[in-house]
Coordinates of C-alpha atoms in Angstrom, one line a residue:
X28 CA 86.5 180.2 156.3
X29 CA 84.0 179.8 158.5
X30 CA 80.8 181.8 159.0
X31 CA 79.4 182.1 162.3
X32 CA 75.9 183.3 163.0
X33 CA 74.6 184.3 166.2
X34 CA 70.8 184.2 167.5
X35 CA 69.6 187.2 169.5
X36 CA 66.4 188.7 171.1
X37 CA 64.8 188.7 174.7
X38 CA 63.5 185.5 176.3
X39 CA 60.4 183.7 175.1
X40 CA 60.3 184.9 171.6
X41 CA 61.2 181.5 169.8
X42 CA 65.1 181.6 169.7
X43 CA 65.5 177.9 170.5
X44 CA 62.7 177.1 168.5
X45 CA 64.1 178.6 165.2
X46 CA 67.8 177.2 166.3
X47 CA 66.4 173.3 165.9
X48 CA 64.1 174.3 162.3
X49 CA 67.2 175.7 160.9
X50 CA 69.3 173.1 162.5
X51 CA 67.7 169.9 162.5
X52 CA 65.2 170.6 159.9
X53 CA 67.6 171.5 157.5
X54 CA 69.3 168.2 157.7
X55 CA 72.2 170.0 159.3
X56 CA 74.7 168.3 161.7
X57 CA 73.1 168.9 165.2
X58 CA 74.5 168.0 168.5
X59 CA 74.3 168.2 172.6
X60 CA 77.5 169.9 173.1
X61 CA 78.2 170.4 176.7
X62 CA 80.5 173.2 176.9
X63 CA 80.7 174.4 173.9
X64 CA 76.6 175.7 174.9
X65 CA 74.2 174.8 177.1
X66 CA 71.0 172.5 176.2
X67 CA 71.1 172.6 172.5
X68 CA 72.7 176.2 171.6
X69 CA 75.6 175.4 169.0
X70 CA 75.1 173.9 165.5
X71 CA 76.6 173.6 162.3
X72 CA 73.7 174.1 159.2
X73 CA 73.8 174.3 155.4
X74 CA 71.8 175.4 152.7
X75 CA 71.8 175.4 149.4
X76 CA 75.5 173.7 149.6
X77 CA 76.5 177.1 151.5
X78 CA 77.4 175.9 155.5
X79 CA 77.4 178.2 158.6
X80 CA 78.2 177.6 162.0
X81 CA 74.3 178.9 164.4
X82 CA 75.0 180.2 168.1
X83 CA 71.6 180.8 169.8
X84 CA 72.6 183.6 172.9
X85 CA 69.4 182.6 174.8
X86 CA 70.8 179.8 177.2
X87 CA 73.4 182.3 179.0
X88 CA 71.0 185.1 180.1
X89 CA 70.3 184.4 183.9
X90 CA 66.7 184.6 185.0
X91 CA 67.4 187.8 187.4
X92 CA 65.0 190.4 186.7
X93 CA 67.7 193.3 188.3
X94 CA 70.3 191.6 185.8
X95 CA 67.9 190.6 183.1
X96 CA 68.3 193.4 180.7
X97 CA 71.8 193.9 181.3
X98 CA 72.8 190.4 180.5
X99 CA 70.8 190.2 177.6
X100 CA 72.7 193.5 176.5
X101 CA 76.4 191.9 177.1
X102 CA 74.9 188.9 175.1
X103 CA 74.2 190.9 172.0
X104 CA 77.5 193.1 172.0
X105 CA 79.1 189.8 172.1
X106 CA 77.3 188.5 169.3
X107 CA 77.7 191.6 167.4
X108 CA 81.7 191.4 167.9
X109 CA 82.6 187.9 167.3
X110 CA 79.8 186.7 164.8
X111 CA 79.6 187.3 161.0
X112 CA 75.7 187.3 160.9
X113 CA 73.3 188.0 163.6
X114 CA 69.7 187.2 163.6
X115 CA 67.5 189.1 165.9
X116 CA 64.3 187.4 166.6
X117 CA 60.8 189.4 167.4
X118 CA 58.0 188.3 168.2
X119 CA 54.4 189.3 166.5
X120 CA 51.9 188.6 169.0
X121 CA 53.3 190.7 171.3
X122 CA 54.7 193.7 169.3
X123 CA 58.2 196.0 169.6
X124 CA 58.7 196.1 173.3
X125 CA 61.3 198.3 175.5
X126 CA 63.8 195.1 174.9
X127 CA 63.7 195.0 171.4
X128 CA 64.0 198.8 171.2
X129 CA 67.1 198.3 173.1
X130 CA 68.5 195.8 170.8
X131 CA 67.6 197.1 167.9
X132 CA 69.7 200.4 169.1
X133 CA 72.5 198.1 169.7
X134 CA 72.5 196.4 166.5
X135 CA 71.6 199.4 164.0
X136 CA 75.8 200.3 165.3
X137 CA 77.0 197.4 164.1
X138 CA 78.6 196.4 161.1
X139 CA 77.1 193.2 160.6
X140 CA 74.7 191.7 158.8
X141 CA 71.4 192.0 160.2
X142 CA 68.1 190.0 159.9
X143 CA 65.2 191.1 161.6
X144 CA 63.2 188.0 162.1
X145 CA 59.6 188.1 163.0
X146 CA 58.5 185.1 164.7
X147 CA 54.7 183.3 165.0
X148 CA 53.6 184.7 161.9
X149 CA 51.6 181.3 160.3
X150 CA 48.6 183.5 159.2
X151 CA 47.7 186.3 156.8
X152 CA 46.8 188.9 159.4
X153 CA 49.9 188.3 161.3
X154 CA 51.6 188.7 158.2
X155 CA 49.9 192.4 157.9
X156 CA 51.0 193.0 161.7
X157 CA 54.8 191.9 161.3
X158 CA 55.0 195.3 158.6
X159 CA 55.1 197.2 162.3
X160 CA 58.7 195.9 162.8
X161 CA 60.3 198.0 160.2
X162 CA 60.0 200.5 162.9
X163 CA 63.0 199.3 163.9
X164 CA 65.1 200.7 161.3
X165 CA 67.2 197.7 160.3
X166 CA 65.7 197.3 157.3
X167 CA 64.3 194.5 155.5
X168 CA 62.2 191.8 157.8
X169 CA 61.7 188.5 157.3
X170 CA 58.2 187.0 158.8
X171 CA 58.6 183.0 159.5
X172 CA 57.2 180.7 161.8
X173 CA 59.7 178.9 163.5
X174 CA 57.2 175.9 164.6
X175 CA 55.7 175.1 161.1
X176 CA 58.8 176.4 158.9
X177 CA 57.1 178.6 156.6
X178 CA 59.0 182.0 155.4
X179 CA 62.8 180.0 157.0
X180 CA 63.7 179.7 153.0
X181 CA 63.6 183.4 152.0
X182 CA 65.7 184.3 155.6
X183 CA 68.4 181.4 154.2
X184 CA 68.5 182.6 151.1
X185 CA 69.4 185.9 152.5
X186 CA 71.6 185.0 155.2
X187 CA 73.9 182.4 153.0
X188 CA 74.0 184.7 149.8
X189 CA 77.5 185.8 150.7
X190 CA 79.0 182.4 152.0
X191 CA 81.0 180.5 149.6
X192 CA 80.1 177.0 148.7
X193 CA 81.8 174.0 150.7
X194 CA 84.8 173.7 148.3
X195 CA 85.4 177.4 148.0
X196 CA 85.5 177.2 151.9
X197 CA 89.0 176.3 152.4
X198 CA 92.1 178.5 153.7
X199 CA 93.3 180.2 150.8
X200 CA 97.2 180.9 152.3
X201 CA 99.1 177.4 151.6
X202 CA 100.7 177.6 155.4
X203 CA 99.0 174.5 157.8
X204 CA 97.2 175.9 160.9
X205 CA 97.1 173.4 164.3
X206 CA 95.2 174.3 167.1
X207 CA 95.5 173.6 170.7
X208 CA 92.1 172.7 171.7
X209 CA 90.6 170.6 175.0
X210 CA 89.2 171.1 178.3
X211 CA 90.0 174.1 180.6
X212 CA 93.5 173.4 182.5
X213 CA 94.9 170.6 180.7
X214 CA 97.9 171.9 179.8
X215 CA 97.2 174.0 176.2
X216 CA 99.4 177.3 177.1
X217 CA 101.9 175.3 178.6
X218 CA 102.5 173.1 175.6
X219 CA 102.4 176.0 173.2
X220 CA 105.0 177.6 175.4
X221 CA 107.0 174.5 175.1
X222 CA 107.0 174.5 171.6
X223 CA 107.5 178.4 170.7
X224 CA 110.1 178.1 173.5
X225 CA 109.6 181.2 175.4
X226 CA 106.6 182.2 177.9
X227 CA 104.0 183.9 175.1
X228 CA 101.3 182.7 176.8
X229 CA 99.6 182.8 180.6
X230 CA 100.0 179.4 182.4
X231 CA 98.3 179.5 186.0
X232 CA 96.8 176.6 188.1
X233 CA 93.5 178.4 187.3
X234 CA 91.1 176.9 184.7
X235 CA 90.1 179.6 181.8
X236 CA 93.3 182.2 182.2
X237 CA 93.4 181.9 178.2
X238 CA 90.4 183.8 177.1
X239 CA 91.1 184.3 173.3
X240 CA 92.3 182.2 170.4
X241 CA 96.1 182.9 170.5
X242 CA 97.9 182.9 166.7
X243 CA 101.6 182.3 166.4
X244 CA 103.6 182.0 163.7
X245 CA 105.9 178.6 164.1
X246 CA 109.1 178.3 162.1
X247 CA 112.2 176.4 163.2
X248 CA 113.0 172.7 163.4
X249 CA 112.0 172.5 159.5
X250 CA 108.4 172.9 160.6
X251 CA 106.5 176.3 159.1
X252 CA 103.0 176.8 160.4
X253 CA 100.4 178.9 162.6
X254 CA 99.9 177.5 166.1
X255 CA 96.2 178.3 167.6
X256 CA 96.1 178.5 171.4
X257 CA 92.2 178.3 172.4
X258 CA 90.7 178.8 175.7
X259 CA 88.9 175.7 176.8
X260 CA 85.4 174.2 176.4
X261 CA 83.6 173.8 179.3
X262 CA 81.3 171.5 180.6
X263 CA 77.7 172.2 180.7
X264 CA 76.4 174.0 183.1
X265 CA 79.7 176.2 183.3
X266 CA 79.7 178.6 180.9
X267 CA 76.9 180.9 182.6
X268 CA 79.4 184.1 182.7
X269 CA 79.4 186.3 179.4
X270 CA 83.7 186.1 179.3
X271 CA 83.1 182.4 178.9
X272 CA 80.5 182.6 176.3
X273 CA 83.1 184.9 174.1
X274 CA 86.0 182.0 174.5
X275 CA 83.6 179.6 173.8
X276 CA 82.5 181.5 170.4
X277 CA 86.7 182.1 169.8
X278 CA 87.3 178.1 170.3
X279 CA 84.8 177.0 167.9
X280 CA 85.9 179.3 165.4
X281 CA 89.5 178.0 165.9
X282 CA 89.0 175.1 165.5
X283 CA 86.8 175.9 162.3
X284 CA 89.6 177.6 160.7
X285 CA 92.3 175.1 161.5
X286 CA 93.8 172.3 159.0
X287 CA 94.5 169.9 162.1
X288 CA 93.3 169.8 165.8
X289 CA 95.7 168.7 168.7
X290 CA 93.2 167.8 171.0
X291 CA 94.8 167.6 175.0
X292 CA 93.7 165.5 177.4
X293 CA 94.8 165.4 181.2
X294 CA 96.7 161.5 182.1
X295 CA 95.8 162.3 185.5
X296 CA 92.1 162.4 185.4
X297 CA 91.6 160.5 182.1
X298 CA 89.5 161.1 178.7
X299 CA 86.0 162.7 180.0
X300 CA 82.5 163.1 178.4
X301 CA 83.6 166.9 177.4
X302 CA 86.5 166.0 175.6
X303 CA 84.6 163.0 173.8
X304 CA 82.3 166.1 172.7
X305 CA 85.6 168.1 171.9
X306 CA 86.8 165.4 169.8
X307 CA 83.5 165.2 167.8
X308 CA 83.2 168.8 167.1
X309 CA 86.4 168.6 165.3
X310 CA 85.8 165.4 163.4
X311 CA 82.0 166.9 162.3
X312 CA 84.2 169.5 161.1
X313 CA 86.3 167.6 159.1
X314 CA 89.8 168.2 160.8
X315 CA 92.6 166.5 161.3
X316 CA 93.2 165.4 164.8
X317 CA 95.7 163.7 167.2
X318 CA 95.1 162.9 170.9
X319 CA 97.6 164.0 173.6
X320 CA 97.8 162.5 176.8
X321 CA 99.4 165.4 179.1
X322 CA 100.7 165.1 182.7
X323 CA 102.0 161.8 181.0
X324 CA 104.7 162.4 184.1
X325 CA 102.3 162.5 187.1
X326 CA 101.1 159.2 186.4
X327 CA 102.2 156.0 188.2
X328 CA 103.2 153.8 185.2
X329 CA 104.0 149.9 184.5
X330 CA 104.8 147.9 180.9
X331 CA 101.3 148.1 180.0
X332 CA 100.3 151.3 181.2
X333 CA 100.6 153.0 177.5
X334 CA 98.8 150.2 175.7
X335 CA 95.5 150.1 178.5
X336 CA 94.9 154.1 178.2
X337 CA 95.7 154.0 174.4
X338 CA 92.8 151.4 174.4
X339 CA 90.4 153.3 176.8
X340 CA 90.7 156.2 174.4
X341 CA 89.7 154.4 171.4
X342 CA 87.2 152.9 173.3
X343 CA 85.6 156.6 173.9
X344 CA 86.2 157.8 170.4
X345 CA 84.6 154.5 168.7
X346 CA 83.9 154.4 165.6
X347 CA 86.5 156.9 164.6
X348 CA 89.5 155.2 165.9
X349 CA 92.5 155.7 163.6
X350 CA 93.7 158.5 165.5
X351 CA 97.3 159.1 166.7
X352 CA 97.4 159.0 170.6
X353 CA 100.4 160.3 171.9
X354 CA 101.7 160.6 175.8
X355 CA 103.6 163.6 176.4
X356 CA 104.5 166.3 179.5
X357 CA 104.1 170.0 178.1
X358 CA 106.3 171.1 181.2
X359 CA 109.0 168.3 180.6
X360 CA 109.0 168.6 177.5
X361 CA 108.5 164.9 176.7
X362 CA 107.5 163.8 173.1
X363 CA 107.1 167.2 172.1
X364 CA 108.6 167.1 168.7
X365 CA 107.0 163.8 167.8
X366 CA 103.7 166.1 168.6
X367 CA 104.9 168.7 165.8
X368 CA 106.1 165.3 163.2
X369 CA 102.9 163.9 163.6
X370 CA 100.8 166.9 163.3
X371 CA 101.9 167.4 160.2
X372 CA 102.1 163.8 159.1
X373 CA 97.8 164.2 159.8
X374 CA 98.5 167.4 157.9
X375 CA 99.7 165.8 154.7
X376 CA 97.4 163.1 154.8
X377 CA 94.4 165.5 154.7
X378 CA 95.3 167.5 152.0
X379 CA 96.6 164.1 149.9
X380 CA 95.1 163.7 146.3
X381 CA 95.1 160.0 145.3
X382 CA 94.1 159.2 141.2
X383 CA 91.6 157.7 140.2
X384 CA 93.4 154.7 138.7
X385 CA 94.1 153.8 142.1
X386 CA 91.5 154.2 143.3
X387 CA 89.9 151.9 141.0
X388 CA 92.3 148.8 141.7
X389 CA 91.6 149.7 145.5
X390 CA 87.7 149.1 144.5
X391 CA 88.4 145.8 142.5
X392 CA 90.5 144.5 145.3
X393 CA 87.6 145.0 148.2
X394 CA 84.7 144.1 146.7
X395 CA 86.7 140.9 145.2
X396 CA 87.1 140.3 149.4
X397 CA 84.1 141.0 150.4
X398 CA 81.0 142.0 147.9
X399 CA 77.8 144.1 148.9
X400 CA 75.3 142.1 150.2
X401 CA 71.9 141.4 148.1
X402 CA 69.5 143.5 149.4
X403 CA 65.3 141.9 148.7
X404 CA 67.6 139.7 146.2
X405 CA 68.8 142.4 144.1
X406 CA 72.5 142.4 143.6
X407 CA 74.5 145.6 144.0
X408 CA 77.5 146.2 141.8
X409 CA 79.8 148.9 141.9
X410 CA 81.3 150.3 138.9
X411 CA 83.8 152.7 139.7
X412 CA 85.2 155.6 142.8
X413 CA 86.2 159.1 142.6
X414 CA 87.5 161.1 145.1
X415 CA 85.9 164.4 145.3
X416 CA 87.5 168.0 144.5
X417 CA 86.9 169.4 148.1
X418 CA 89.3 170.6 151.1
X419 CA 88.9 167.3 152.6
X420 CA 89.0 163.7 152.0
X421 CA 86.0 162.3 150.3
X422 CA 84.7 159.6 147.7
X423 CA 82.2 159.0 145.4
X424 CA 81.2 155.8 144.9
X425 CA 78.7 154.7 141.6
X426 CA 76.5 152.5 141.6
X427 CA 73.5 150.9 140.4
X428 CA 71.5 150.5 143.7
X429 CA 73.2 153.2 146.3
X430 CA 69.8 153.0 148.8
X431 CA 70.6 149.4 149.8
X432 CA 74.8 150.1 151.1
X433 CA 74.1 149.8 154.4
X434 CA 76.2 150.9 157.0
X435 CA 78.4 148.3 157.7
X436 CA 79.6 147.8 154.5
X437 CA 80.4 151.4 153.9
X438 CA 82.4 151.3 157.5
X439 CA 84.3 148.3 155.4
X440 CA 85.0 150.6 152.4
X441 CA 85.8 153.7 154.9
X442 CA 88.3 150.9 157.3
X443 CA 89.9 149.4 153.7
X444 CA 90.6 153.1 152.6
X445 CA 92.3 154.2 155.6
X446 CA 94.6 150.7 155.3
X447 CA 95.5 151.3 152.2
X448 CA 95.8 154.9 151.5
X449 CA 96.7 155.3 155.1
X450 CA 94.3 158.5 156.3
X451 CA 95.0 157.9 160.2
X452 CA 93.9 161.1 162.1
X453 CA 91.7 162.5 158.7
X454 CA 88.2 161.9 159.0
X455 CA 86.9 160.5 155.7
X456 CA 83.6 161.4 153.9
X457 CA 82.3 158.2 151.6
X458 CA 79.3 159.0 149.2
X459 CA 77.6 156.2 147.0
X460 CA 75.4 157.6 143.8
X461 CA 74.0 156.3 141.0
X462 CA 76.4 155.3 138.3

């Protein structure tokens, strides 16, 4: 499932500040994603094995003072709506003000869970003035400073005490769920059309018509599965009104809660920046993928015009590049049913469980090829693999010595894996511990 928490309060308060500690110094997966937020808004934590998806709000209120509080109102109903969680950050040195009375009226009607966190307390008499947020009426508050870290362990214990652990994450319902995903205008709505066969959803010449995640049930043609529809990530800088921030929210949880992502990219203008960043939000989240090349029709072709984009693609997505590429026209039709085939091929692959005894004579094979390198002349041997009970492919490997594997000779282990096991479009996760 996946757990999405949202970051509120009014400007200058530390929002972005407790986003990276809880981020980055959590050892959490971080990233630039243009689009999906703007400077450094979207990341995907964990603590205590327990992962969550952080949104910090701050980055779409406009700097307007006749707008200011009404924007920052929007922001928090939409937080409040799509997220599981919301944090709503205060600030100490400068008390409750009007703003945070209005949010804190705003958030005492939600459902959610709340955490009121007080921000800039890193000394004891700040500690004593933080007691005036209870005020507030949400209940407990959680004093932290988000520059030094100190108090951010008691707010994640709270906040990640329902969550499930990694392996408990999973969809419990055995049917496969493909999403749609990719820049605005590229064609998603049209292929899902295509492939349900009757006009469910919008299609215009206008980027964005698709605001939510769209669920259909797909069952014909031997194939049984949900199709997800999902508005489109946008590039930086364009997702300033509050109706994009929501699609934005509704495609990353999509693509959260999919088994396999069919990420669409337009022939006609080629494989951007934004969907590189599309296609790494999927892989950090350990989905299958395939690439679609749509508008495969409008484009002037010769022999070799397949092979040259196949390899540009590849080129972008380095150094993930077993992925299916596939050239299709989601208003012709063309290769549409090879998209469904191979969607589920990645499907199978991700959920495959290979024994250990194979896994073993795998091992013997590759390091008979090619054995780790000494590292300050000690001599690394590995004993035996394991592949992990989790959702989605990953291996243990034991060892005596797993500090000195260095990267390329895990990307040798990861490449021999996918040749022989064949995991094309399934990311892999390879672990080395002691024996």
């Amino acid at each position: 499932m996946s757990n999405i928490v949202a970051i509120v309060g009014r400007p200058n308060v530390g929002k972005s500040t407790l986003f990276n500690r809880l981020c980055g110094g959590r050892k959490a997966i971080v990233d630039e994603i243009a689009g999906v937020t703007r400077d450094r808004h979207y990341g995907k934590s964990d603590w205590n094995g327990k992962e969550f998806s952080l949104i910090d709000t701050g980055g779409y209120i406009t700097n307007s003072d006749d707008v200011f509080e009404e924007e920052i109102r929007k922001q928090v109903l939409l937080a409040m709506e799509e997220a599981d969680s919301v944090l709503f950050i205060v600030d100490v040195m400068s008390g409750i003000t009007d703003l945070d009375e209005i949010i804190a009226d705003m958030l005492r009607k939600s459902s959610k869970k709340v955490l009121v966190v007080v921000n800039k307390v890193d000394n004891s008499q700040r500690q004593y003035d933080a007691s005036i947020f209870y005020r507030l009426g949400l209940g407990e508050i959680y004093p932290v400073s988000a520059i030094n870290g100190s108090g951010t362990g008691e707010l994640l214990d709270e906040l990640v005490g329902g969550y499930p652990l990694h392996e408990e994450a999973g969809l419990t319902d055995d049917i496969p769920r493909f999403a749609i995903v990719g820049r605005p205008n590229v064609g998603k709505s049209s292929l899902a059309n295509s492939l349900l066969g009757e006009e469910r959803n919008i299609v215009t010449p206008v980027a964005g018509t698709t605001r939510d995640a769209i669920y259909t049930h797909y069952n014909k043609f031997g194939h049984n599965f949900m199709l997800i529809d999902t508005a489109g990530l946008r590039k930086k800088g364009k997702t300033m009104q509050n109706i994009e921030f929501y699609s934005v929210m509704r495609s990353v949880r999509a693509i959260e809660n999919s088994d396999v992502c069919l990420l669409m990219v337009d022939a006609v203008i080629g494989m951007e920046a934004q969907d590189v960043n599309i296609f790494k939000l999927i892989v950090r989240n350990r989905k299958g993928v395939l690439i679609l090349v749509n508008k495969w029709d409008l484009v002037e072709k010769d022999a070799g015009s397949v092979k040259k984009f196949t390899s540009l693609i590849k080129e972008r997505i380095s150094p993930f590049e077993d992925v299916p590429v596939i050239f299709t026209s989601a208003l012709t039709k063309q290769r549409i049913h090879k998209t469904l085939d191979t969607a589920v091929e990645v499907y199978s692959r991700r959920k495959q469980r290979i024994s250990t005894s194979r896994l073993n004579e795998f091992l013997r094979k590759s390091v008979d090829q090619f054995h780790p390198p000494a590292v300050k002349g000690k001599h690394i041997k590995i004993n035996y693999v394991t592949q992990l009970p989790v959702q989605t492919p990953a291996f243990a490997f034991f060892c005596n010595l797993p500090q000195y594997i260095r990267d390329p000779y895990k990307r040798y282990l990861e490449n021999r894996l996918r040749e022989t096991f064949n995991f094309t479009g399934v990311p892999v996760q390879i672990f080395f511990r002691r024996k």
